[in-house]
Amino acid sequence: MSKITQEAVDFAIANGLVKYNAGYQLTHAPFSLTPCAISHQLLQRMAELTPVFNALWLKITNNSAFLREGLEKTARTDDFVRQLLNLLPSDDSAAGAQQMLISRNDFLLADGDGNQDPIPKQVEFNTISNSFLSLSRQIALLHRHLNLRGMLDNAPVGNDPLEASVDAMAAAIDAYDHPDACLLMVVQGREQNIFDQRAIEFRLLDKYRISTVRLTLEEISEQATLREGHLVIGGRVAALTYFRAGYTPDDYPGASSWKARELIEASTTITCPSVAMQLAGAKKVQQLLSRPDTLRMFVDESFYEQIRETFVGLYTLDDTIGDESASETACRTPERFVLKPQREGGGNNLYGEEMTQKLRSMSEGEKDAYILMERIEAMVTPSELVVESTSENLPSISEIGRYGLCLAEGKQIIENRDLGYLVRTKSADLDEGGVCAGYACLNSLCLTE
Ligand code: ADP
Ligand code: MG
């Protein structure tokens, strides 16, 4: 192992930049030794977009009629979306209720032609279970350390989305104003990225003396009850229910898990996110927003162009492109498209040959479960990537996520800001991008000037 790789791996392990691998052995999280260079101007522009996108998605969250209509056809063929829609309140009368969104807006940088800055193109806007609040901070600290040791040229752009999220959670729990208030973290049974989650728990206790209960939906169904509207678990009141699970059908192994979700939604606990907010993050909603009239329903004209500029083509399978269906175009030129079902968590999208086979074999009804997205041609740069203590230099692509916080009382926004960033760098020949799924490496940003 090279000196720098050894130094980096030791720092990673000593500072909680760790996870379980697929065999459930403890290892350092995969990371890059080449920070992703970005101009100050572009960095600023991306951070400034965060509240704009937050406000847009909050408006969608608060329009249940739009969600119902927009997802109706999808729900006919996608059971998971249907089950979530069934939990959507019948009207938007939750007005006044506390809403909390911890978002992450993921972008790939497309070549800006000539001397211009690259253009951030939106991959997706995530409204549930945004991971790496802690590990994205630790990778910036790792790069800072290597820079101080003289092993890395550039100092990273500071990053601490963990602290800001914990502060927001504590404020929400405090505002709930109950002596037995705690955080309920909804989790998966066997979580590879558990240390990223536990860092939130540790910080909440240390800084605010607030305790956390970690439970799966199944466990919640066994242990939780409603008392005067409160969600009560073992004598504690879940003031805030924070989801790090519940975004995939696997997290609902039976009817009892759905009952647990129902109980959470029926209680006065603040949900991060609510069912409506989760549904607003569906890929189908992203596709609907690519229609100018739909986007105009939700954004001020002054922000319209800025938002549009980040979009690439998004289509239903039977939309027309030129004189053929989007599905036919994708079969003819598969390298230009990604086929996406309504799923989160990585590894669900289809590319290339797999995509064309799926498109050709799909029933009419099944088509509504998917969207087609134009493939973003991201800029390729060389990066030194370290996976399980082995480093390799590869042509790579970096995906930049901006974390955001949005707090509202009913439709009234109380707080709305950017919380920091996530960079995931992966080999340019890989399609997908998840870190724990084993595709990508955590990275930091550094400034070009
Ligand atoms: P998930 O909800 O599973 O994270 P995403 O839509 O974020 O699904 O896609 C997963 C990964 O696939 C992304 O992180 C990105 O690396 C890649 N990807 C998704 N959409 C595109 C696209 N339009 N162009 C290029 N790569 C994409
Ligand atoms: Mg994603």
mmCIF file with all atom_site columns, C-alpha atoms in Angstrom, residues 7 30 126 170 182 284-285 348 380 391:
data_model
loop_
_atom_site.group_PDB
_atom_site.id
_atom_site.type_symbol
_atom_site.label_atom_id
_atom_site.label_alt_id
_atom_site.label_comp_id
_atom_site.label_asym_id
_atom_site.label_entity_id
_atom_site.label_seq_id
_atom_site.pdbx_PDB_ins_code
_atom_site.Cartn_x
_atom_site.Cartn_y
_atom_site.Cartn_z
_atom_site.occupancy
_atom_site.B_iso_or_equiv
_atom_site.pdbx_formal_charge
_atom_site.auth_seq_id
_atom_site.auth_comp_id
_atom_site.auth_asym_id
_atom_site.auth_atom_id
_atom_site.pdbx_PDB_model_num
ATOM 1  C CA . GLU A 1 7   ? -2.388  7.369  5.907   1.00 0.00 ? 7   GLU A CA 1
ATOM 2  C CA . PRO A 1 30  ? -14.745 3.724  -0.388  1.00 0.00 ? 30  PRO A CA 1
ATOM 3  C CA . ASN A 1 126 ? -34.390 13.079 -3.043  1.00 0.00 ? 126 ASN A CA 1
ATOM 4  C CA . ALA A 1 170 ? -33.284 19.209 17.917  1.00 0.00 ? 170 ALA A CA 1
ATOM 5  C CA . CYS A 1 182 ? -37.241 11.590 21.585  1.00 0.00 ? 182 CYS A CA 1
ATOM 6  C CA . LYS A 1 284 ? -42.675 10.189 -12.078 1.00 0.00 ? 284 LYS A CA 1
ATOM 7  C CA . VAL A 1 285 ? -43.118 13.623 -10.457 1.00 0.00 ? 285 VAL A CA 1
ATOM 8  C CA . ASN A 1 348 ? -32.990 -0.298 -9.977  1.00 0.00 ? 348 ASN A CA 1
ATOM 9  C CA . VAL A 1 380 ? -14.731 12.617 -17.214 1.00 0.00 ? 380 VAL A CA 1
ATOM 10 C CA . SER A 1 391 ? -6.125  2.231  -4.732  1.00 0.00 ? 391 SER A CA 1
#
